[in-house]
Amino acid sequence: MVEDYTLHKYIYNDDYVNLFLFLQQPNIKKIINNKDTHGNTALQLALMLDRRNCAQKLIDSGADSSIKNGFGWSCLDEASIILV
């Protein structure tokens, strides 16, 4: 299986325009919660990098905030770090 980290790439590069366009795909619900090699979803990465506009767009597009990453951290855990 070939992994697709397109969402993660847009988040990492803070490329909101292409993220927005990519999230409009009809099959986005199938891939929006995919994890990268560190076990992070795109939403978790957006929170780690303090990309709030990207995080909000992911949530609006159906990203699941309850998923835990490879370290057992949820999106709430990540968000609590950036708010300190």
PDB file of N, CA, C and O in Angstrom:
ATOM      1  N   MET A   1       0.830  -1.175   0.000  1.00  0.00           N
ATOM      2  CA  MET A   1       0.000   0.000   0.000  1.00  0.00           C
ATOM      3  C   MET A   1       0.886   1.254   0.000  1.00  0.00           C
ATOM      4  O   MET A   1       1.808   1.384   0.796  1.00  0.00           O
ATOM      5  N   VAL A   2       0.615   2.175  -0.873  1.00  0.00           N
ATOM      6  CA  VAL A   2       1.352   3.425  -0.957  1.00  0.00           C
ATOM      7  C   VAL A   2       0.705   4.434  -0.017  1.00  0.00           C
ATOM      8  O   VAL A   2      -0.502   4.646  -0.051  1.00  0.00           O
ATOM      9  N   GLU A   3       1.512   5.030   0.832  1.00  0.00           N
ATOM     10  CA  GLU A   3       1.005   6.033   1.775  1.00  0.00           C
ATOM     11  C   GLU A   3       0.933   7.388   1.085  1.00  0.00           C
ATOM     12  O   GLU A   3       1.792   7.740   0.291  1.00  0.00           O
ATOM     13  N   ASP A   4      -0.088   8.141   1.410  1.00  0.00           N
ATOM     14  CA  ASP A   4      -0.265   9.470   0.858  1.00  0.00           C
ATOM     15  C   ASP A   4      -0.250  10.471   2.013  1.00  0.00           C
ATOM     16  O   ASP A   4      -1.150  10.481   2.836  1.00  0.00           O
ATOM     17  N   TYR A   5       0.784  11.283   2.050  1.00  0.00           N
ATOM     18  CA  TYR A   5       0.920  12.280   3.115  1.00  0.00           C
ATOM     19  C   TYR A   5       0.668  13.693   2.587  1.00  0.00           C
ATOM     20  O   TYR A   5       1.218  14.667   3.099  1.00  0.00           O
ATOM     21  N   THR A   6      -0.185  13.811   1.572  1.00  0.00           N
ATOM     22  CA  THR A   6      -0.452  15.110   0.967  1.00  0.00           C
ATOM     23  C   THR A   6      -0.990  16.094   1.989  1.00  0.00           C
ATOM     24  O   THR A   6      -0.532  17.243   2.050  1.00  0.00           O
ATOM     25  N   LEU A   7      -1.943  15.671   2.797  1.00  0.00           N
ATOM     26  CA  LEU A   7      -2.486  16.569   3.829  1.00  0.00           C
ATOM     27  C   LEU A   7      -1.385  17.039   4.779  1.00  0.00           C
ATOM     28  O   LEU A   7      -1.295  18.223   5.099  1.00  0.00           O
ATOM     29  N   HIS A   8      -0.571  16.120   5.197  1.00  0.00           N
ATOM     30  CA  HIS A   8       0.517  16.444   6.121  1.00  0.00           C
ATOM     31  C   HIS A   8       1.491  17.434   5.470  1.00  0.00           C
ATOM     32  O   HIS A   8       1.979  18.353   6.122  1.00  0.00           O
ATOM     33  N   LYS A   9       1.771  17.248   4.187  1.00  0.00           N
ATOM     34  CA  LYS A   9       2.680  18.142   3.471  1.00  0.00           C
ATOM     35  C   LYS A   9       2.121  19.560   3.437  1.00  0.00           C
ATOM     36  O   LYS A   9       2.841  20.525   3.695  1.00  0.00           O
ATOM     37  N   TYR A  10       0.827  19.693   3.148  1.00  0.00           N
ATOM     38  CA  TYR A  10       0.221  21.021   3.116  1.00  0.00           C
ATOM     39  C   TYR A  10       0.249  21.679   4.490  1.00  0.00           C
ATOM     40  O   TYR A  10       0.478  22.874   4.613  1.00  0.00           O
ATOM     41  N   ILE A  11       0.027  20.894   5.523  1.00  0.00           N
ATOM     42  CA  ILE A  11       0.073  21.425   6.889  1.00  0.00           C
ATOM     43  C   ILE A  11       1.499  21.871   7.220  1.00  0.00           C
ATOM     44  O   ILE A  11       1.723  22.985   7.702  1.00  0.00           O
ATOM     45  N   TYR A  12       2.457  21.011   6.961  1.00  0.00           N
ATOM     46  CA  TYR A  12       3.857  21.308   7.278  1.00  0.00           C
ATOM     47  C   TYR A  12       4.312  22.591   6.589  1.00  0.00           C
ATOM     48  O   TYR A  12       5.001  23.420   7.185  1.00  0.00           O
ATOM     49  N   ASN A  13       3.906  22.755   5.322  1.00  0.00           N
ATOM     50  CA  ASN A  13       4.298  23.932   4.542  1.00  0.00           C
ATOM     51  C   ASN A  13       3.391  25.136   4.783  1.00  0.00           C
ATOM     52  O   ASN A  13       3.587  26.175   4.156  1.00  0.00           O
ATOM     53  N   ASP A  14       2.417  24.996   5.652  1.00  0.00           N
ATOM     54  CA  ASP A  14       1.442  26.048   5.945  1.00  0.00           C
ATOM     55  C   ASP A  14       0.790  26.551   4.655  1.00  0.00           C
ATOM     56  O   ASP A  14       0.598  27.745   4.453  1.00  0.00           O
ATOM     57  N   ASP A  15       0.456  25.588   3.798  1.00  0.00           N
ATOM     58  CA  ASP A  15      -0.136  25.871   2.480  1.00  0.00           C
ATOM     59  C   ASP A  15      -1.653  25.739   2.572  1.00  0.00           C
ATOM     60  O   ASP A  15      -2.240  24.738   2.160  1.00  0.00           O
ATOM     61  N   TYR A  16      -2.276  26.762   3.136  1.00  0.00           N
ATOM     62  CA  TYR A  16      -3.719  26.727   3.385  1.00  0.00           C
ATOM     63  C   TYR A  16      -4.523  26.648   2.088  1.00  0.00           C
ATOM     64  O   TYR A  16      -5.528  25.965   2.035  1.00  0.00           O
ATOM     65  N   VAL A  17      -4.085  27.317   1.049  1.00  0.00           N
ATOM     66  CA  VAL A  17      -4.828  27.333  -0.214  1.00  0.00           C
ATOM     67  C   VAL A  17      -4.932  25.927  -0.797  1.00  0.00           C
ATOM     68  O   VAL A  17      -6.026  25.454  -1.122  1.00  0.00           O
ATOM     69  N   ASN A  18      -3.809  25.224  -0.912  1.00  0.00           N
ATOM     70  CA  ASN A  18      -3.858  23.871  -1.466  1.00  0.00           C
ATOM     71  C   ASN A  18      -4.521  22.886  -0.510  1.00  0.00           C
ATOM     72  O   ASN A  18      -5.170  21.939  -0.946  1.00  0.00           O
ATOM     73  N   LEU A  19      -4.379  23.113   0.789  1.00  0.00           N
ATOM     74  CA  LEU A  19      -5.095  22.280   1.755  1.00  0.00           C
ATOM     75  C   LEU A  19      -6.591  22.413   1.541  1.00  0.00           C
ATOM     76  O   LEU A  19      -7.308  21.413   1.462  1.00  0.00           O
ATOM     77  N   PHE A  20      -7.061  23.638   1.433  1.00  0.00           N
ATOM     78  CA  PHE A  20      -8.481  23.903   1.217  1.00  0.00           C
ATOM     79  C   PHE A  20      -8.976  23.203  -0.048  1.00  0.00           C
ATOM     80  O   PHE A  20     -10.008  22.532  -0.037  1.00  0.00           O
ATOM     81  N   LEU A  21      -8.226  23.315  -1.133  1.00  0.00           N
ATOM     82  CA  LEU A  21      -8.609  22.665  -2.398  1.00  0.00           C
ATOM     83  C   LEU A  21      -8.598  21.149  -2.266  1.00  0.00           C
ATOM     84  O   LEU A  21      -9.505  20.466  -2.741  1.00  0.00           O
ATOM     85  N   PHE A  22      -7.578  20.614  -1.608  1.00  0.00           N
ATOM     86  CA  PHE A  22      -7.466  19.161  -1.439  1.00  0.00           C
ATOM     87  C   PHE A  22      -8.620  18.607  -0.609  1.00  0.00           C
ATOM     88  O   PHE A  22      -9.133  17.520  -0.884  1.00  0.00           O
ATOM     89  N   LEU A  23      -9.051  19.360   0.390  1.00  0.00           N
ATOM     90  CA  LEU A  23     -10.135  18.900   1.264  1.00  0.00           C
ATOM     91  C   LEU A  23     -11.489  18.875   0.562  1.00  0.00           C
ATOM     92  O   LEU A  23     -12.444  18.325   1.093  1.00  0.00           O
ATOM     93  N   GLN A  24     -11.578  19.426  -0.618  1.00  0.00           N
ATOM     94  CA  GLN A  24     -12.830  19.426  -1.372  1.00  0.00           C
ATOM     95  C   GLN A  24     -13.029  18.158  -2.203  1.00  0.00           C
ATOM     96  O   GLN A  24     -14.083  17.982  -2.813  1.00  0.00           O
ATOM     97  N   GLN A  25     -12.054  17.247  -2.187  1.00  0.00           N
ATOM     98  CA  GLN A  25     -12.188  15.999  -2.923  1.00  0.00           C
ATOM     99  C   GLN A  25     -13.359  15.178  -2.378  1.00  0.00           C
ATOM    100  O   GLN A  25     -13.582  15.154  -1.160  1.00  0.00           O
ATOM    101  N   PRO A  26     -14.059  14.482  -3.257  1.00  0.00           N
ATOM    102  CA  PRO A  26     -15.203  13.687  -2.788  1.00  0.00           C
ATOM    103  C   PRO A  26     -14.819  12.532  -1.857  1.00  0.00           C
ATOM    104  O   PRO A  26     -15.615  12.124  -1.031  1.00  0.00           O
ATOM    105  N   ASN A  27     -13.599  12.033  -1.953  1.00  0.00           N
ATOM    106  CA  ASN A  27     -13.185  10.889  -1.122  1.00  0.00           C
ATOM    107  C   ASN A  27     -12.404  11.312   0.122  1.00  0.00           C
ATOM    108  O   ASN A  27     -11.787  10.479   0.777  1.00  0.00           O
ATOM    109  N   ILE A  28     -12.453  12.578   0.483  1.00  0.00           N
ATOM    110  CA  ILE A  28     -11.620  13.086   1.581  1.00  0.00           C
ATOM    111  C   ILE A  28     -11.936  12.398   2.911  1.00  0.00           C
ATOM    112  O   ILE A  28     -11.044  12.193   3.734  1.00  0.00           O
ATOM    113  N   LYS A  29     -13.171  12.007   3.128  1.00  0.00           N
ATOM    114  CA  LYS A  29     -13.547  11.350   4.397  1.00  0.00           C
ATOM    115  C   LYS A  29     -12.770  10.050   4.603  1.00  0.00           C
ATOM    116  O   LYS A  29     -12.536   9.637   5.734  1.00  0.00           O
ATOM    117  N   LYS A  30     -12.331   9.420   3.495  1.00  0.00           N
ATOM    118  CA  LYS A  30     -11.588   8.157   3.597  1.00  0.00           C
ATOM    119  C   LYS A  30     -10.135   8.362   3.997  1.00  0.00           C
ATOM    120  O   LYS A  30      -9.509   7.443   4.507  1.00  0.00           O
ATOM    121  N   ILE A  31      -9.602   9.556   3.769  1.00  0.00           N
ATOM    122  CA  ILE A  31      -8.169   9.769   4.020  1.00  0.00           C
ATOM    123  C   ILE A  31      -7.853  10.871   5.027  1.00  0.00           C
ATOM    124  O   ILE A  31      -6.711  11.009   5.430  1.00  0.00           O
ATOM    125  N   ILE A  32      -8.848  11.617   5.448  1.00  0.00           N
ATOM    126  CA  ILE A  32      -8.580  12.784   6.297  1.00  0.00           C
ATOM    127  C   ILE A  32      -7.932  12.410   7.632  1.00  0.00           C
ATOM    128  O   ILE A  32      -7.195  13.196   8.211  1.00  0.00           O
ATOM    129  N   ASN A  33      -8.158  11.193   8.110  1.00  0.00           N
ATOM    130  CA  ASN A  33      -7.599  10.771   9.403  1.00  0.00           C
ATOM    131  C   ASN A  33      -6.403   9.838   9.263  1.00  0.00           C
ATOM    132  O   ASN A  33      -5.981   9.228  10.254  1.00  0.00           O
ATOM    133  N   ASN A  34      -5.826   9.752   8.049  1.00  0.00           N
ATOM    134  CA  ASN A  34      -4.634   8.921   7.867  1.00  0.00           C
ATOM    135  C   ASN A  34      -3.498   9.429   8.739  1.00  0.00           C
ATOM    136  O   ASN A  34      -3.344  10.630   8.943  1.00  0.00           O
ATOM    137  N   LYS A  35      -2.705   8.499   9.234  1.00  0.00           N
ATOM    138  CA  LYS A  35      -1.574   8.847  10.094  1.00  0.00           C
ATOM    139  C   LYS A  35      -0.274   8.817   9.295  1.00  0.00           C
ATOM    140  O   LYS A  35      -0.129   8.024   8.369  1.00  0.00           O
ATOM    141  N   ASP A  36       0.666   9.667   9.703  1.00  0.00           N
ATOM    142  CA  ASP A  36       1.991   9.660   9.086  1.00  0.00           C
ATOM    143  C   ASP A  36       2.857   8.610   9.771  1.00  0.00           C
ATOM    144  O   ASP A  36       2.374   7.835  10.601  1.00  0.00           O
ATOM    145  N   THR A  37       4.130   8.579   9.445  1.00  0.00           N
ATOM    146  CA  THR A  37       5.022   7.558  10.004  1.00  0.00           C
ATOM    147  C   THR A  37       5.240   7.714  11.511  1.00  0.00           C
ATOM    148  O   THR A  37       5.726   6.797  12.159  1.00  0.00           O
ATOM    149  N   HIS A  38       4.873   8.862  12.063  1.00  0.00           N
ATOM    150  CA  HIS A  38       4.978   9.087  13.509  1.00  0.00           C
ATOM    151  C   HIS A  38       3.649   8.833  14.220  1.00  0.00           C
ATOM    152  O   HIS A  38       3.551   9.022  15.431  1.00  0.00           O
ATOM    153  N   GLY A  39       2.641   8.434  13.456  1.00  0.00           N
ATOM    154  CA  GLY A  39       1.327   8.145  14.031  1.00  0.00           C
ATOM    155  C   GLY A  39       0.451   9.358  14.197  1.00  0.00           C
ATOM    156  O   GLY A  39      -0.563   9.300  14.900  1.00  0.00           O
ATOM    157  N   ASN A  40       0.816  10.472  13.559  1.00  0.00           N
ATOM    158  CA  ASN A  40       0.028  11.699  13.688  1.00  0.00           C
ATOM    159  C   ASN A  40      -0.922  11.880  12.504  1.00  0.00           C
ATOM    160  O   ASN A  40      -0.530  11.692  11.357  1.00  0.00           O
ATOM    161  N   THR A  41      -2.136  12.289  12.813  1.00  0.00           N
ATOM    162  CA  THR A  41      -3.061  12.682  11.758  1.00  0.00           C
ATOM    163  C   THR A  41      -2.687  14.098  11.319  1.00  0.00           C
ATOM    164  O   THR A  41      -1.905  14.785  11.987  1.00  0.00           O
ATOM    165  N   ALA A  42      -3.250  14.548  10.220  1.00  0.00           N
ATOM    166  CA  ALA A  42      -2.994  15.911   9.748  1.00  0.00           C
ATOM    167  C   ALA A  42      -3.464  16.922  10.791  1.00  0.00           C
ATOM    168  O   ALA A  42      -2.812  17.952  11.004  1.00  0.00           O
ATOM    169  N   LEU A  43      -4.564  16.636  11.459  1.00  0.00           N
ATOM    170  CA  LEU A  43      -5.065  17.537  12.499  1.00  0.00           C
ATOM    171  C   LEU A  43      -4.073  17.630  13.649  1.00  0.00           C
ATOM    172  O   LEU A  43      -3.789  18.723  14.155  1.00  0.00           O
ATOM    173  N   GLN A  44      -3.518  16.527  14.069  1.00  0.00           N
ATOM    174  CA  GLN A  44      -2.532  16.553  15.142  1.00  0.00           C
ATOM    175  C   GLN A  44      -1.294  17.353  14.728  1.00  0.00           C
ATOM    176  O   GLN A  44      -0.768  18.140  15.505  1.00  0.00           O
ATOM    177  N   LEU A  45      -0.863  17.168  13.479  1.00  0.00           N
ATOM    178  CA  LEU A  45       0.286  17.915  12.993  1.00  0.00           C
ATOM    179  C   LEU A  45      -0.016  19.416  12.957  1.00  0.00           C
ATOM    180  O   LEU A  45       0.816  20.235  13.350  1.00  0.00           O
ATOM    181  N   ALA A  46      -1.209  19.772  12.511  1.00  0.00           N
ATOM    182  CA  ALA A  46      -1.598  21.187  12.469  1.00  0.00           C
ATOM    183  C   ALA A  46      -1.549  21.793  13.869  1.00  0.00           C
ATOM    184  O   ALA A  46      -1.092  22.923  14.046  1.00  0.00           O
ATOM    185  N   LEU A  47      -1.997  21.042  14.857  1.00  0.00           N
ATOM    186  CA  LEU A  47      -1.961  21.544  16.234  1.00  0.00           C
ATOM    187  C   LEU A  47      -0.532  21.636  16.750  1.00  0.00           C
ATOM    188  O   LEU A  47      -0.173  22.612  17.404  1.00  0.00           O
ATOM    189  N   MET A  48       0.293  20.648  16.446  1.00  0.00           N
ATOM    190  CA  MET A  48       1.689  20.670  16.887  1.00  0.00           C
ATOM    191  C   MET A  48       2.432  21.876  16.333  1.00  0.00           C
ATOM    192  O   MET A  48       3.275  22.459  17.014  1.00  0.00           O
ATOM    193  N   LEU A  49       2.119  22.231  15.082  1.00  0.00           N
ATOM    194  CA  LEU A  49       2.810  23.335  14.414  1.00  0.00           C
ATOM    195  C   LEU A  49       2.086  24.671  14.586  1.00  0.00           C
ATOM    196  O   LEU A  49       2.492  25.672  14.003  1.00  0.00           O
ATOM    197  N   ASP A  50       1.035  24.670  15.388  1.00  0.00           N
ATOM    198  CA  ASP A  50       0.237  25.873  15.654  1.00  0.00           C
ATOM    199  C   ASP A  50      -0.306  26.492  14.366  1.00  0.00           C
ATOM    200  O   ASP A  50      -0.277  27.705  14.170  1.00  0.00           O
ATOM    201  N   ARG A  51      -0.822  25.626  13.490  1.00  0.00           N
ATOM    202  CA  ARG A  51      -1.458  26.060  12.249  1.00  0.00           C
ATOM    203  C   ARG A  51      -2.971  26.064  12.487  1.00  0.00           C
ATOM    204  O   ARG A  51      -3.691  25.181  12.025  1.00  0.00           O
ATOM    205  N   ARG A  52      -3.433  27.023  13.244  1.00  0.00           N
ATOM    206  CA  ARG A  52      -4.818  27.054  13.705  1.00  0.00           C
ATOM    207  C   ARG A  52      -5.824  27.136  12.558  1.00  0.00           C
ATOM    208  O   ARG A  52      -6.870  26.501  12.611  1.00  0.00           O
ATOM    209  N   ASN A  53      -5.509  27.910  11.530  1.00  0.00           N
ATOM    210  CA  ASN A  53      -6.440  28.005  10.402  1.00  0.00           C
ATOM    211  C   ASN A  53      -6.557  26.661   9.682  1.00  0.00           C
ATOM    212  O   ASN A  53      -7.638  26.268   9.256  1.00  0.00           O
ATOM    213  N   CYS A  54      -5.452  25.940   9.571  1.00  0.00           N
ATOM    214  CA  CYS A  54      -5.480  24.615   8.951  1.00  0.00           C
ATOM    215  C   CYS A  54      -6.241  23.627   9.833  1.00  0.00           C
ATOM    216  O   CYS A  54      -7.030  22.825   9.332  1.00  0.00           O
ATOM    217  N   ALA A  55      -6.005  23.699  11.132  1.00  0.00           N
ATOM    218  CA  ALA A  55      -6.700  22.808  12.066  1.00  0.00           C
ATOM    219  C   ALA A  55      -8.209  23.023  11.989  1.00  0.00           C
ATOM    220  O   ALA A  55      -8.977  22.054  11.938  1.00  0.00           O
ATOM    221  N   GLN A  56      -8.634  24.272  11.949  1.00  0.00           N
ATOM    222  CA  GLN A  56     -10.066  24.558  11.873  1.00  0.00           C
ATOM    223  C   GLN A  56     -10.665  24.018  10.584  1.00  0.00           C
ATOM    224  O   GLN A  56     -11.758  23.451  10.591  1.00  0.00           O
ATOM    225  N   LYS A  57      -9.950  24.171   9.483  1.00  0.00           N
ATOM    226  CA  LYS A  57     -10.461  23.669   8.197  1.00  0.00           C
ATOM    227  C   LYS A  57     -10.548  22.146   8.223  1.00  0.00           C
ATOM    228  O   LYS A  57     -11.507  21.569   7.698  1.00  0.00           O
ATOM    229  N   LEU A  58      -9.589  21.485   8.821  1.00  0.00           N
ATOM    230  CA  LEU A  58      -9.634  20.024   8.938  1.00  0.00           C
ATOM    231  C   LEU A  58     -10.835  19.587   9.782  1.00  0.00           C
ATOM    232  O   LEU A  58     -11.545  18.648   9.428  1.00  0.00           O
ATOM    233  N   ILE A  59     -11.073  20.273  10.886  1.00  0.00           N
ATOM    234  CA  ILE A  59     -12.220  19.950  11.744  1.00  0.00           C
ATOM    235  C   ILE A  59     -13.520  20.165  10.974  1.00  0.00           C
ATOM    236  O   ILE A  59     -14.415  19.318  10.994  1.00  0.00           O
ATOM    237  N   ASP A  60     -13.613  21.285  10.271  1.00  0.00           N
ATOM    238  CA  ASP A  60     -14.808  21.578   9.472  1.00  0.00           C
ATOM    239  C   ASP A  60     -15.038  20.540   8.380  1.00  0.00           C
ATOM    240  O   ASP A  60     -16.165  20.319   7.956  1.00  0.00           O
ATOM    241  N   SER A  61     -13.950  19.893   7.952  1.00  0.00           N
ATOM    242  CA  SER A  61     -14.036  18.894   6.881  1.00  0.00           C
ATOM    243  C   SER A  61     -14.227  17.477   7.406  1.00  0.00           C
ATOM    244  O   SER A  61     -14.252  16.521   6.634  1.00  0.00           O
ATOM    245  N   GLY A  62     -14.322  17.321   8.730  1.00  0.00           N
ATOM    246  CA  GLY A  62     -14.629  16.015   9.301  1.00  0.00           C
ATOM    247  C   GLY A  62     -13.485  15.278   9.960  1.00  0.00           C
ATOM    248  O   GLY A  62     -13.610  14.088  10.263  1.00  0.00           O
ATOM    249  N   ALA A  63     -12.362  15.944  10.205  1.00  0.00           N
ATOM    250  CA  ALA A  63     -11.254  15.274  10.890  1.00  0.00           C
ATOM    251  C   ALA A  63     -11.688  14.877  12.298  1.00  0.00           C
ATOM    252  O   ALA A  63     -12.389  15.621  12.975  1.00  0.00           O
ATOM    253  N   ASP A  64     -11.255  13.699  12.720  1.00  0.00           N
ATOM    254  CA  ASP A  64     -11.623  13.151  14.028  1.00  0.00           C
ATOM    255  C   ASP A  64     -10.603  13.602  15.077  1.00  0.00           C
ATOM    256  O   ASP A  64      -9.442  13.207  15.033  1.00  0.00           O
ATOM    257  N   SER A  65     -11.041  14.405  16.011  1.00  0.00           N
ATOM    258  CA  SER A  65     -10.138  14.938  17.033  1.00  0.00           C
ATOM    259  C   SER A  65      -9.885  13.965  18.186  1.00  0.00           C
ATOM    260  O   SER A  65      -9.064  14.246  19.051  1.00  0.00           O
ATOM    261  N   SER A  66     -10.558  12.829  18.177  1.00  0.00           N
ATOM    262  CA  SER A  66     -10.385  11.883  19.289  1.00  0.00           C
ATOM    263  C   SER A  66      -9.289  10.848  19.037  1.00  0.00           C
ATOM    264  O   SER A  66      -8.926  10.106  19.945  1.00  0.00           O
ATOM    265  N   ILE A  67      -8.752  10.820  17.830  1.00  0.00           N
ATOM    266  CA  ILE A  67      -7.708   9.840  17.490  1.00  0.00           C
ATOM    267  C   ILE A  67      -6.435  10.170  18.250  1.00  0.00           C
ATOM    268  O   ILE A  67      -6.037  11.323  18.355  1.00  0.00           O
ATOM    269  N   LYS A  68      -5.775   9.134  18.756  1.00  0.00           N
ATOM    270  CA  LYS A  68      -4.506   9.322  19.465  1.00  0.00           C
ATOM    271  C   LYS A  68      -3.356   8.969  18.517  1.00  0.00           C
ATOM    272  O   LYS A  68      -3.481   8.084  17.679  1.00  0.00           O
ATOM    273  N   ASN A  69      -2.252   9.676  18.700  1.00  0.00           N
ATOM    274  CA  ASN A  69      -1.090   9.408  17.852  1.00  0.00           C
ATOM    275  C   ASN A  69      -0.262   8.261  18.409  1.00  0.00           C
ATOM    276  O   ASN A  69      -0.667   7.607  19.370  1.00  0.00           O
ATOM    277  N   GLY A  70       0.900   8.041  17.826  1.00  0.00           N
ATOM    278  CA  GLY A  70       1.764   6.941  18.232  1.00  0.00           C
ATOM    279  C   GLY A  70       2.279   7.045  19.655  1.00  0.00           C
ATOM    280  O   GLY A  70       2.740   6.068  20.234  1.00  0.00           O
ATOM    281  N   PHE A  71       2.194   8.230  20.250  1.00  0.00           N
ATOM    282  CA  PHE A  71       2.631   8.439  21.627  1.00  0.00           C
ATOM    283  C   PHE A  71       1.465   8.463  22.607  1.00  0.00           C
ATOM    284  O   PHE A  71       1.645   8.725  23.790  1.00  0.00           O
ATOM    285  N   GLY A  72       0.253   8.217  22.087  1.00  0.00           N
ATOM    286  CA  GLY A  72      -0.931   8.199  22.930  1.00  0.00           C
ATOM    287  C   GLY A  72      -1.534   9.570  23.181  1.00  0.00           C
ATOM    288  O   GLY A  72      -2.377   9.720  24.054  1.00  0.00           O
ATOM    289  N   TRP A  73      -1.094  10.573  22.418  1.00  0.00           N
ATOM    290  CA  TRP A  73      -1.595  11.930  22.585  1.00  0.00           C
ATOM    291  C   TRP A  73      -2.789  12.170  21.678  1.00  0.00           C
ATOM    292  O   TRP A  73      -2.788  11.793  20.511  1.00  0.00           O
ATOM    293  N   SER A  74      -3.795  12.818  22.222  1.00  0.00           N
ATOM    294  CA  SER A  74      -4.972  13.207  21.441  1.00  0.00           C
ATOM    295  C   SER A  74      -4.794  14.648  20.956  1.00  0.00           C
ATOM    296  O   SER A  74      -3.856  15.345  21.349  1.00  0.00           O
ATOM    297  N   CYS A  75      -5.727  15.096  20.166  1.00  0.00           N
ATOM    298  CA  CYS A  75      -5.704  16.488  19.711  1.00  0.00           C
ATOM    299  C   CYS A  75      -5.849  17.451  20.886  1.00  0.00           C
ATOM    300  O   CYS A  75      -5.241  18.522  20.893  1.00  0.00           O
ATOM    301  N   LEU A  76      -6.624  17.073  21.869  1.00  0.00           N
ATOM    302  CA  LEU A  76      -6.770  17.912  23.056  1.00  0.00           C
ATOM    303  C   LEU A  76      -5.429  18.057  23.771  1.00  0.00           C
ATOM    304  O   LEU A  76      -5.074  19.160  24.228  1.00  0.00           O
ATOM    305  N   ASP A  77      -4.683  16.978  23.850  1.00  0.00           N
ATOM    306  CA  ASP A  77      -3.350  17.049  24.461  1.00  0.00           C
ATOM    307  C   ASP A  77      -2.450  18.016  23.686  1.00  0.00           C
ATOM    308  O   ASP A  77      -1.764  18.844  24.278  1.00  0.00           O
ATOM    309  N   GLU A  78      -2.471  17.896  22.367  1.00  0.00           N
ATOM    310  CA  GLU A  78      -1.652  18.779  21.528  1.00  0.00           C
ATOM    311  C   GLU A  78      -2.082  20.228  21.686  1.00  0.00           C
ATOM    312  O   GLU A  78      -1.252  21.127  21.819  1.00  0.00           O
ATOM    313  N   ALA A  79      -3.385  20.469  21.665  1.00  0.00           N
ATOM    314  CA  ALA A  79      -3.899  21.835  21.784  1.00  0.00           C
ATOM    315  C   ALA A  79      -3.533  22.455  23.121  1.00  0.00           C
ATOM    316  O   ALA A  79      -3.251  23.650  23.201  1.00  0.00           O
ATOM    317  N   SER A  80      -3.530  21.651  24.169  1.00  0.00           N
ATOM    318  CA  SER A  80      -3.203  22.197  25.492  1.00  0.00           C
ATOM    319  C   SER A  80      -1.756  22.681  25.566  1.00  0.00           C
ATOM    320  O   SER A  80      -1.456  23.626  26.297  1.00  0.00           O
ATOM    321  N   ILE A  81      -0.886  22.116  24.763  1.00  0.00           N
ATOM    322  CA  ILE A  81       0.521  22.528  24.748  1.00  0.00           C
ATOM    323  C   ILE A  81       0.662  23.904  24.099  1.00  0.00           C
ATOM    324  O   ILE A  81       1.391  24.757  24.597  1.00  0.00           O
ATOM    325  N   ILE A  82      -0.043  24.143  22.986  1.00  0.00           N
ATOM    326  CA  ILE A  82       0.122  25.419  22.283  1.00  0.00           C
ATOM    327  C   ILE A  82      -0.573  26.568  22.997  1.00  0.00           C
ATOM    328  O   ILE A  82      -0.260  27.718  22.751  1.00  0.00           O
ATOM    329  N   LEU A  83      -1.481  26.252  23.880  1.00  0.00           N
ATOM    330  CA  LEU A  83      -2.194  27.309  24.595  1.00  0.00           C
ATOM    331  C   LEU A  83      -1.477  27.778  25.843  1.00  0.00           C
ATOM    332  O   LEU A  83      -1.868  28.730  26.494  1.00  0.00           O
ATOM    333  N   VAL A  84      -0.382  27.096  26.175  1.00  0.00           N
ATOM    334  CA  VAL A  84       0.386  27.445  27.392  1.00  0.00           C
ATOM    335  C   VAL A  84       1.254  28.643  27.130  1.00  0.00           C
ATOM    336  O   VAL A  84       1.762  28.903  26.122  1.00  0.00           O
TER     337      VAL A  84
END
